[in-house]
JSON list of C-alpha atoms in Angstrom, two decimals:
[
{"chain": "A", "resi": 1, "resn": "MET", "atom": "CA", "xyz": [0.00, 0.00, 0.00]},
{"chain": "A", "resi": 2, "resn": "ASP", "atom": "CA", "xyz": [1.85, 3.04, -1.32]},
{"chain": "A", "resi": 3, "resn": "VAL", "atom": "CA", "xyz": [0.92, 6.46, 0.13]},
{"chain": "A", "resi": 4, "resn": "GLY", "atom": "CA", "xyz": [1.32, 8.77, -2.86]},
{"chain": "A", "resi": 5, "resn": "HIS", "atom": "CA", "xyz": [3.74, 11.72, -2.67]},
{"chain": "A", "resi": 6, "resn": "TYR", "atom": "CA", "xyz": [5.92, 12.75, 0.29]},
{"chain": "A", "resi": 7, "resn": "ALA", "atom": "CA", "xyz": [6.55, 15.58, 2.71]},
{"chain": "A", "resi": 8, "resn": "ALA", "atom": "CA", "xyz": [8.76, 17.75, 0.48]},
{"chain": "A", "resi": 9, "resn": "GLU", "atom": "CA", "xyz": [6.44, 17.31, -2.53]},
{"chain": "A", "resi": 10, "resn": "PRO", "atom": "CA", "xyz": [3.01, 16.60, -1.04]},
{"chain": "A", "resi": 11, "resn": "GLY", "atom": "CA", "xyz": [1.10, 16.53, -4.31]},
{"chain": "A", "resi": 12, "resn": "VAL", "atom": "CA", "xyz": [-1.74, 18.77, -5.41]},
{"chain": "A", "resi": 13, "resn": "ILE", "atom": "CA", "xyz": [-3.05, 21.43, -3.05]},
{"chain": "A", "resi": 14, "resn": "SER", "atom": "CA", "xyz": [-6.77, 20.97, -2.56]},
{"chain": "A", "resi": 15, "resn": "ALA", "atom": "CA", "xyz": [-9.47, 23.58, -2.99]},
{"chain": "A", "resi": 16, "resn": "SER", "atom": "CA", "xyz": [-9.29, 24.33, 0.75]},
{"chain": "A", "resi": 17, "resn": "GLY", "atom": "CA", "xyz": [-5.49, 24.48, 0.80]},
{"chain": "A", "resi": 18, "resn": "ARG", "atom": "CA", "xyz": [-4.71, 21.02, 2.20]},
{"chain": "A", "resi": 19, "resn": "PRO", "atom": "CA", "xyz": [-1.92, 18.89, 0.66]},
{"chain": "A", "resi": 20, "resn": "GLU", "atom": "CA", "xyz": [-2.87, 15.75, -1.22]},
{"chain": "A", "resi": 21, "resn": "PHE", "atom": "CA", "xyz": [-0.54, 13.64, 0.94]},
{"chain": "A", "resi": 22, "resn": "GLU", "atom": "CA", "xyz": [-2.90, 14.06, 3.91]},
{"chain": "A", "resi": 23, "resn": "TYR", "atom": "CA", "xyz": [-5.79, 12.62, 1.90]},
{"chain": "A", "resi": 24, "resn": "ASN", "atom": "CA", "xyz": [-3.64, 9.82, 0.51]},
{"chain": "A", "resi": 25, "resn": "LEU", "atom": "CA", "xyz": [-2.49, 8.77, 3.96]},
{"chain": "A", "resi": 26, "resn": "ALA", "atom": "CA", "xyz": [-5.99, 8.81, 5.44]},
{"chain": "A", "resi": 27, "resn": "LEU", "atom": "CA", "xyz": [-7.38, 6.67, 2.62]},
{"chain": "A", "resi": 28, "resn": "ALA", "atom": "CA", "xyz": [-4.41, 4.26, 2.59]},
{"chain": "A", "resi": 29, "resn": "LEU", "atom": "CA", "xyz": [-4.91, 3.60, 6.31]},
{"chain": "A", "resi": 30, "resn": "GLU", "atom": "CA", "xyz": [-8.59, 2.87, 5.66]},
{"chain": "A", "resi": 31, "resn": "VAL", "atom": "CA", "xyz": [-7.79, 0.50, 2.77]},
{"chain": "A", "resi": 32, "resn": "LYS", "atom": "CA", "xyz": [-5.24, -1.27, 4.96]},
{"chain": "A", "resi": 33, "resn": "ASN", "atom": "CA", "xyz": [-7.88, -1.70, 7.65]},
{"chain": "A", "resi": 34, "resn": "GLU", "atom": "CA", "xyz": [-10.42, -3.07, 5.15]},
{"chain": "A", "resi": 35, "resn": "LEU", "atom": "CA", "xyz": [-7.89, -5.54, 3.67]},
{"chain": "A", "resi": 36, "resn": "GLU", "atom": "CA", "xyz": [-6.99, -6.79, 7.14]},
{"chain": "A", "resi": 37, "resn": "LYS", "atom": "CA", "xyz": [-10.68, -7.59, 7.73]},
{"chain": "A", "resi": 38, "resn": "PHE", "atom": "CA", "xyz": [-10.18, -10.18, 4.96]},
{"chain": "A", "resi": 39, "resn": "GLN", "atom": "CA", "xyz": [-7.07, -11.53, 6.80]},
{"chain": "A", "resi": 40, "resn": "MET", "atom": "CA", "xyz": [-4.90, -10.15, 3.99]},
{"chain": "A", "resi": 41, "resn": "GLN", "atom": "CA", "xyz": [-1.36, -9.17, 4.95]},
{"chain": "A", "resi": 42, "resn": "THR", "atom": "CA", "xyz": [-0.63, -5.53, 4.13]},
{"chain": "A", "resi": 43, "resn": "ARG", "atom": "CA", "xyz": [2.17, -3.07, 4.67]},
{"chain": "A", "resi": 44, "resn": "LEU", "atom": "CA", "xyz": [2.38, 0.68, 4.14]},
{"chain": "A", "resi": 45, "resn": "ILE", "atom": "CA", "xyz": [5.08, 2.34, 2.07]},
{"chain": "A", "resi": 46, "resn": "GLY", "atom": "CA", "xyz": [5.71, 6.08, 2.33]},
{"chain": "A", "resi": 47, "resn": "GLU", "atom": "CA", "xyz": [3.39, 6.70, 5.27]},
{"chain": "A", "resi": 48, "resn": "ARG", "atom": "CA", "xyz": [6.07, 8.82, 7.01]},
{"chain": "A", "resi": 49, "resn": "GLY", "atom": "CA", "xyz": [6.38, 11.07, 3.96]},
{"chain": "A", "resi": 50, "resn": "ASP", "atom": "CA", "xyz": [10.01, 10.14, 3.41]},
{"chain": "A", "resi": 51, "resn": "TYR", "atom": "CA", "xyz": [10.04, 8.26, 0.07]},
{"chain": "A", "resi": 52, "resn": "ALA", "atom": "CA", "xyz": [11.33, 10.77, -2.47]},
{"chain": "A", "resi": 53, "resn": "VAL", "atom": "CA", "xyz": [12.61, 8.23, -5.04]},
{"chain": "A", "resi": 54, "resn": "LEU", "atom": "CA", "xyz": [9.73, 6.45, -6.74]},
{"chain": "A", "resi": 55, "resn": "HIS", "atom": "CA", "xyz": [11.53, 3.24, -7.75]},
{"chain": "A", "resi": 56, "resn": "GLN", "atom": "CA", "xyz": [12.48, 2.69, -4.09]},
{"chain": "A", "resi": 57, "resn": "ARG", "atom": "CA", "xyz": [8.78, 2.29, -3.33]},
{"chain": "A", "resi": 58, "resn": "THR", "atom": "CA", "xyz": [8.37, -0.62, -5.72]},
{"chain": "A", "resi": 59, "resn": "ARG", "atom": "CA", "xyz": [11.75, -2.04, -4.69]},
{"chain": "A", "resi": 60, "resn": "ASP", "atom": "CA", "xyz": [10.67, -2.14, -1.06]},
{"chain": "A", "resi": 61, "resn": "ALA", "atom": "CA", "xyz": [7.42, -3.86, -2.02]},
{"chain": "A", "resi": 62, "resn": "GLN", "atom": "CA", "xyz": [9.29, -6.98, -3.19]},
{"chain": "A", "resi": 63, "resn": "GLY", "atom": "CA", "xyz": [7.36, -10.13, -2.37]},
{"chain": "A", "resi": 64, "resn": "ALA", "atom": "CA", "xyz": [3.93, -8.49, -2.44]},
{"chain": "A", "resi": 65, "resn": "ASP", "atom": "CA", "xyz": [1.14, -9.89, -4.61]},
{"chain": "A", "resi": 66, "resn": "LEU", "atom": "CA", "xyz": [-0.16, -6.43, -5.53]},
{"chain": "A", "resi": 67, "resn": "PHE", "atom": "CA", "xyz": [1.18, -2.87, -5.38]},
{"chain": "A", "resi": 68, "resn": "LEU", "atom": "CA", "xyz": [-1.56, -0.31, -4.72]},
{"chain": "A", "resi": 69, "resn": "SER", "atom": "CA", "xyz": [-0.66, 3.39, -4.94]},
{"chain": "A", "resi": 70, "resn": "ILE", "atom": "CA", "xyz": [-3.21, 5.73, -3.35]},
{"chain": "A", "resi": 71, "resn": "HIS", "atom": "CA", "xyz": [-3.70, 9.26, -4.72]},
{"chain": "A", "resi": 72, "resn": "HIS", "atom": "CA", "xyz": [-6.25, 12.06, -5.15]},
{"chain": "A", "resi": 73, "resn": "ASP", "atom": "CA", "xyz": [-6.64, 13.92, -8.42]},
{"chain": "A", "resi": 74, "resn": "SER", "atom": "CA", "xyz": [-6.30, 17.40, -9.90]},
{"chain": "A", "resi": 75, "resn": "VAL", "atom": "CA", "xyz": [-6.71, 19.06, -13.30]},
{"chain": "A", "resi": 76, "resn": "LYS", "atom": "CA", "xyz": [-4.20, 21.01, -15.32]},
{"chain": "A", "resi": 77, "resn": "GLU", "atom": "CA", "xyz": [-3.57, 24.56, -14.13]},
{"chain": "A", "resi": 78, "resn": "SER", "atom": "CA", "xyz": [-5.46, 26.30, -16.94]},
{"chain": "A", "resi": 79, "resn": "LEU", "atom": "CA", "xyz": [-8.62, 24.37, -15.96]},
{"chain": "A", "resi": 80, "resn": "LEU", "atom": "CA", "xyz": [-8.48, 25.12, -12.23]},
{"chain": "A", "resi": 81, "resn": "PRO", "atom": "CA", "xyz": [-11.08, 27.93, -12.57]},
{"chain": "A", "resi": 82, "resn": "GLN", "atom": "CA", "xyz": [-13.42, 25.25, -13.96]},
{"chain": "A", "resi": 83, "resn": "ALA", "atom": "CA", "xyz": [-12.46, 22.56, -11.47]},
{"chain": "A", "resi": 84, "resn": "GLU", "atom": "CA", "xyz": [-16.07, 22.04, -10.38]},
{"chain": "A", "resi": 85, "resn": "ARG", "atom": "CA", "xyz": [-16.69, 20.40, -13.78]},
{"chain": "A", "resi": 86, "resn": "PHE", "atom": "CA", "xyz": [-14.44, 17.48, -12.92]},
{"chain": "A", "resi": 87, "resn": "ALA", "atom": "CA", "xyz": [-15.14, 14.70, -10.44]},
{"chain": "A", "resi": 88, "resn": "GLY", "atom": "CA", "xyz": [-14.88, 10.95, -10.02]},
{"chain": "A", "resi": 89, "resn": "PHE", "atom": "CA", "xyz": [-12.26, 8.24, -9.66]},
{"chain": "A", "resi": 90, "resn": "SER", "atom": "CA", "xyz": [-9.60, 7.07, -12.11]},
{"chain": "A", "resi": 91, "resn": "LEU", "atom": "CA", "xyz": [-7.37, 3.98, -12.14]},
{"chain": "A", "resi": 92, "resn": "PHE", "atom": "CA", "xyz": [-4.06, 3.59, -13.96]},
{"chain": "A", "resi": 93, "resn": "VAL", "atom": "CA", "xyz": [-1.97, 0.64, -15.13]},
{"chain": "A", "resi": 94, "resn": "SER", "atom": "CA", "xyz": [1.21, 0.38, -17.19]},
{"chain": "A", "resi": 95, "resn": "ARG", "atom": "CA", "xyz": [1.60, -1.98, -20.15]},
{"chain": "A", "resi": 96, "resn": "GLU", "atom": "CA", "xyz": [5.32, -2.01, -19.29]},
{"chain": "A", "resi": 97, "resn": "ASN", "atom": "CA", "xyz": [4.61, -3.79, -16.00]},
{"chain": "A", "resi": 98, "resn": "PRO", "atom": "CA", "xyz": [5.75, -7.44, -16.23]},
{"chain": "A", "resi": 99, "resn": "ARG", "atom": "CA", "xyz": [2.31, -8.47, -14.91]},
{"chain": "A", "resi": 100, "resn": "ALA", "atom": "CA", "xyz": [0.35, -6.02, -17.06]},
{"chain": "A", "resi": 101, "resn": "GLU", "atom": "CA", "xyz": [-2.58, -8.37, -17.66]},
{"chain": "A", "resi": 102, "resn": "LYS", "atom": "CA", "xyz": [-3.01, -9.00, -13.94]},
{"chain": "A", "resi": 103, "resn": "SER", "atom": "CA", "xyz": [-2.61, -5.28, -13.23]},
{"chain": "A", "resi": 104, "resn": "LEU", "atom": "CA", "xyz": [-5.52, -4.56, -15.56]},
{"chain": "A", "resi": 105, "resn": "GLU", "atom": "CA", "xyz": [-7.58, -7.37, -14.04]},
{"chain": "A", "resi": 106, "resn": "CYS", "atom": "CA", "xyz": [-7.09, -5.91, -10.55]},
{"chain": "A", "resi": 107, "resn": "ALA", "atom": "CA", "xyz": [-7.77, -2.33, -11.69]},
{"chain": "A", "resi": 108, "resn": "SER", "atom": "CA", "xyz": [-10.98, -3.45, -13.40]},
{"chain": "A", "resi": 109, "resn": "ALA", "atom": "CA", "xyz": [-12.10, -5.32, -10.28]},
{"chain": "A", "resi": 110, "resn": "ILE", "atom": "CA", "xyz": [-11.47, -2.22, -8.14]},
{"chain": "A", "resi": 111, "resn": "GLY", "atom": "CA", "xyz": [-13.29, 0.03, -10.61]},
{"chain": "A", "resi": 112, "resn": "ARG", "atom": "CA", "xyz": [-16.24, -2.36, -10.71]},
{"chain": "A", "resi": 113, "resn": "LYS", "atom": "CA", "xyz": [-16.48, -2.39, -6.90]},
{"chain": "A", "resi": 114, "resn": "LEU", "atom": "CA", "xyz": [-16.31, 1.40, -6.81]},
{"chain": "A", "resi": 115, "resn": "ARG", "atom": "CA", "xyz": [-19.14, 1.65, -9.33]},
{"chain": "A", "resi": 116, "resn": "GLU", "atom": "CA", "xyz": [-21.19, -0.87, -7.37]},
{"chain": "A", "resi": 117, "resn": "GLY", "atom": "CA", "xyz": [-20.60, 1.33, -4.32]},
{"chain": "A", "resi": 118, "resn": "GLY", "atom": "CA", "xyz": [-22.16, 4.30, -6.10]},
{"chain": "A", "resi": 119, "resn": "PHE", "atom": "CA", "xyz": [-18.98, 6.03, -7.32]},
{"chain": "A", "resi": 120, "resn": "THR", "atom": "CA", "xyz": [-18.54, 7.30, -10.88]},
{"chain": "A", "resi": 121, "resn": "PRO", "atom": "CA", "xyz": [-15.44, 7.12, -13.09]},
{"chain": "A", "resi": 122, "resn": "SER", "atom": "CA", "xyz": [-13.96, 10.41, -14.22]},
{"chain": "A", "resi": 123, "resn": "ARG", "atom": "CA", "xyz": [-13.51, 10.94, -17.95]},
{"chain": "A", "resi": 124, "resn": "TYR", "atom": "CA", "xyz": [-11.01, 13.76, -17.50]},
{"chain": "A", "resi": 125, "resn": "HIS", "atom": "CA", "xyz": [-7.87, 11.79, -18.30]},
{"chain": "A", "resi": 126, "resn": "ALA", "atom": "CA", "xyz": [-9.16, 10.38, -21.60]},
{"chain": "A", "resi": 127, "resn": "ASP", "atom": "CA", "xyz": [-10.35, 13.71, -22.99]},
{"chain": "A", "resi": 128, "resn": "PRO", "atom": "CA", "xyz": [-7.81, 15.19, -25.46]},
{"chain": "A", "resi": 129, "resn": "LEU", "atom": "CA", "xyz": [-9.18, 18.68, -24.75]},
{"chain": "A", "resi": 130, "resn": "THR", "atom": "CA", "xyz": [-8.22, 18.57, -21.06]},
{"chain": "A", "resi": 131, "resn": "GLY", "atom": "CA", "xyz": [-4.55, 17.60, -21.27]},
{"chain": "A", "resi": 132, "resn": "ALA", "atom": "CA", "xyz": [-2.35, 14.68, -22.23]},
{"chain": "A", "resi": 133, "resn": "PRO", "atom": "CA", "xyz": [-4.98, 11.98, -22.81]},
{"chain": "A", "resi": 134, "resn": "ARG", "atom": "CA", "xyz": [-4.54, 8.55, -21.25]},
{"chain": "A", "resi": 135, "resn": "PRO", "atom": "CA", "xyz": [-6.39, 5.94, -23.33]},
{"chain": "A", "resi": 136, "resn": "PHE", "atom": "CA", "xyz": [-8.95, 3.78, -21.63]},
{"chain": "A", "resi": 137, "resn": "ALA", "atom": "CA", "xyz": [-7.94, 0.23, -20.82]},
{"chain": "A", "resi": 138, "resn": "ASP", "atom": "CA", "xyz": [-11.41, -0.49, -19.41]},
{"chain": "A", "resi": 139, "resn": "GLU", "atom": "CA", "xyz": [-13.73, 2.45, -20.02]},
{"chain": "A", "resi": 140, "resn": "ALA", "atom": "CA", "xyz": [-16.70, 1.12, -18.05]},
{"chain": "A", "resi": 141, "resn": "ASN", "atom": "CA", "xyz": [-14.60, 0.76, -14.88]},
{"chain": "A", "resi": 142, "resn": "GLY", "atom": "CA", "xyz": [-12.52, 3.92, -15.25]},
{"chain": "A", "resi": 143, "resn": "VAL", "atom": "CA", "xyz": [-9.17, 2.24, -15.98]},
{"chain": "A", "resi": 144, "resn": "HIS", "atom": "CA", "xyz": [-6.54, 4.01, -18.11]},
{"chain": "A", "resi": 145, "resn": "TYR", "atom": "CA", "xyz": [-3.21, 3.01, -19.61]},
{"chain": "A", "resi": 146, "resn": "TYR", "atom": "CA", "xyz": [-0.30, 5.13, -18.37]},
{"chain": "A", "resi": 147, "resn": "ASP", "atom": "CA", "xyz": [2.70, 3.20, -19.61]},
{"chain": "A", "resi": 148, "resn": "ASN", "atom": "CA", "xyz": [5.45, 5.44, -18.22]},
{"chain": "A", "resi": 149, "resn": "LEU", "atom": "CA", "xyz": [3.92, 5.56, -14.75]},
{"chain": "A", "resi": 150, "resn": "ALA", "atom": "CA", "xyz": [6.90, 4.93, -12.46]},
{"chain": "A", "resi": 151, "resn": "VAL", "atom": "CA", "xyz": [5.13, 2.81, -9.85]},
{"chain": "A", "resi": 152, "resn": "GLY", "atom": "CA", "xyz": [3.49, 0.79, -12.60]},
{"chain": "A", "resi": 153, "resn": "ARG", "atom": "CA", "xyz": [6.53, 0.31, -14.82]},
{"chain": "A", "resi": 154, "resn": "THR", "atom": "CA", "xyz": [9.09, -0.50, -12.12]},
{"chain": "A", "resi": 155, "resn": "ALA", "atom": "CA", "xyz": [6.95, -2.83, -9.99]},
{"chain": "A", "resi": 156, "resn": "LYS", "atom": "CA", "xyz": [7.73, -6.55, -10.33]},
{"chain": "A", "resi": 157, "resn": "MET", "atom": "CA", "xyz": [4.21, -7.43, -9.21]},
{"chain": "A", "resi": 158, "resn": "PRO", "atom": "CA", "xyz": [0.82, -6.25, -10.56]},
{"chain": "A", "resi": 159, "resn": "SER", "atom": "CA", "xyz": [0.44, -2.54, -9.89]},
{"chain": "A", "resi": 160, "resn": "VAL", "atom": "CA", "xyz": [-2.56, -0.19, -9.80]},
{"chain": "A", "resi": 161, "resn": "LEU", "atom": "CA", "xyz": [-2.62, 3.54, -9.10]},
{"chain": "A", "resi": 162, "resn": "VAL", "atom": "CA", "xyz": [-5.90, 4.79, -7.62]},
{"chain": "A", "resi": 163, "resn": "GLU", "atom": "CA", "xyz": [-7.04, 8.43, -7.98]},
{"chain": "A", "resi": 164, "resn": "ALA", "atom": "CA", "xyz": [-9.94, 8.45, -5.51]},
{"chain": "A", "resi": 165, "resn": "GLY", "atom": "CA", "xyz": [-11.43, 11.85, -6.31]},
{"chain": "A", "resi": 166, "resn": "VAL", "atom": "CA", "xyz": [-10.72, 15.35, -7.63]},
{"chain": "A", "resi": 167, "resn": "ILE", "atom": "CA", "xyz": [-9.79, 17.42, -4.59]},
{"chain": "A", "resi": 168, "resn": "VAL", "atom": "CA", "xyz": [-9.37, 20.70, -6.49]},
{"chain": "A", "resi": 169, "resn": "ASN", "atom": "CA", "xyz": [-13.16, 20.50, -6.91]},
{"chain": "A", "resi": 170, "resn": "ARG", "atom": "CA", "xyz": [-14.43, 22.10, -3.70]},
{"chain": "A", "resi": 171, "resn": "GLU", "atom": "CA", "xyz": [-17.53, 19.91, -3.42]},
{"chain": "A", "resi": 172, "resn": "GLU", "atom": "CA", "xyz": [-15.65, 16.71, -4.21]},
{"chain": "A", "resi": 173, "resn": "GLU", "atom": "CA", "xyz": [-12.99, 17.62, -1.66]},
{"chain": "A", "resi": 174, "resn": "ARG", "atom": "CA", "xyz": [-15.72, 18.07, 0.96]},
{"chain": "A", "resi": 175, "resn": "ARG", "atom": "CA", "xyz": [-16.95, 14.57, 0.14]},
{"chain": "A", "resi": 176, "resn": "MET", "atom": "CA", "xyz": [-13.44, 13.12, 0.32]},
{"chain": "A", "resi": 177, "resn": "ARG", "atom": "CA", "xyz": [-13.17, 14.49, 3.88]},
{"chain": "A", "resi": 178, "resn": "ASP", "atom": "CA", "xyz": [-16.26, 12.59, 5.01]},
{"chain": "A", "resi": 179, "resn": "PRO", "atom": "CA", "xyz": [-15.06, 9.60, 7.11]},
{"chain": "A", "resi": 180, "resn": "GLU", "atom": "CA", "xyz": [-17.99, 7.40, 6.06]},
{"chain": "A", "resi": 181, "resn": "LEU", "atom": "CA", "xyz": [-17.47, 8.10, 2.37]},
{"chain": "A", "resi": 182, "resn": "ARG", "atom": "CA", "xyz": [-13.74, 7.43, 2.77]},
{"chain": "A", "resi": 183, "resn": "ARG", "atom": "CA", "xyz": [-14.56, 4.11, 4.42]},
{"chain": "A", "resi": 184, "resn": "ARG", "atom": "CA", "xyz": [-16.85, 3.19, 1.52]},
{"chain": "A", "resi": 185, "resn": "ILE", "atom": "CA", "xyz": [-14.14, 3.99, -1.02]},
{"chain": "A", "resi": 186, "resn": "ALA", "atom": "CA", "xyz": [-11.65, 1.94, 0.99]},
{"chain": "A", "resi": 187, "resn": "ALA", "atom": "CA", "xyz": [-14.05, -1.00, 1.22]},
{"chain": "A", "resi": 188, "resn": "ALA", "atom": "CA", "xyz": [-14.52, -0.96, -2.56]},
{"chain": "A", "resi": 189, "resn": "VAL", "atom": "CA", "xyz": [-10.77, -0.77, -3.25]},
{"chain": "A", "resi": 190, "resn": "ALA", "atom": "CA", "xyz": [-10.08, -3.59, -0.78]},
{"chain": "A", "resi": 191, "resn": "GLY", "atom": "CA", "xyz": [-12.94, -5.67, -2.14]},
{"chain": "A", "resi": 192, "resn": "GLY", "atom": "CA", "xyz": [-11.69, -5.35, -5.70]},
{"chain": "A", "resi": 193, "resn": "ALA", "atom": "CA", "xyz": [-8.14, -6.23, -4.70]},
{"chain": "A", "resi": 194, "resn": "ARG", "atom": "CA", "xyz": [-9.33, -9.24, -2.77]},
{"chain": "A", "resi": 195, "resn": "GLU", "atom": "CA", "xyz": [-11.50, -10.46, -5.64]},
{"chain": "A", "resi": 196, "resn": "CYS", "atom": "CA", "xyz": [-8.66, -10.11, -8.13]},
{"chain": "A", "resi": 197, "resn": "LEU", "atom": "CA", "xyz": [-6.02, -11.81, -5.99]},
{"chain": "A", "resi": 198, "resn": "ALA", "atom": "CA", "xyz": [-8.39, -14.64, -5.11]},
{"chain": "A", "resi": 199, "resn": "LYS", "atom": "CA", "xyz": [-8.39, -15.63, -8.78]},
{"chain": "A", "resi": 200, "resn": "GLY", "atom": "CA", "xyz": [-4.66, -16.33, -8.67]},
{"chain": "A", "resi": 201, "resn": "SER", "atom": "CA", "xyz": [-2.32, -15.92, -11.63]}
]
């Protein structure tokens, strides 16, 4: 369980001025808790905010069955005045991962559980008008290909990056701060991971 970003570069600054790292840590702890309800062994990487080198995160995850990187989303700077237009979750996998097929299977399972939980995929990252488009790998479940993604490309195990919500959108940020909603997101992420890993290789 990788807590995205670190103290010196804490990620996007939310609509209310809070660093993304705080949101990532809170959600990662919830996902860890939900996974442990299934008696699944988990460990956190980067929870102290001290992992500045991305490939060290995947290196230190050696032996894991799945690498999950937890993030919250933004939009490009020119679209910040319109941030309220953008909401929803996104999932990313790299075709350069040695277990790319399993990565996609796990991302799709997580996306499906999120949709079943009432959450909606964002279309921001696939839209050529809103920035560098990331093609859909599984459109229905909000999964995109991002081949040069460091934590996807360098991981030796299946790897999925989760963008839980768009925190530069003031209303979406308010929702992301709700403990019950955060628990529901975590339960969906954990449920998808469990379902995928239960299928084996």
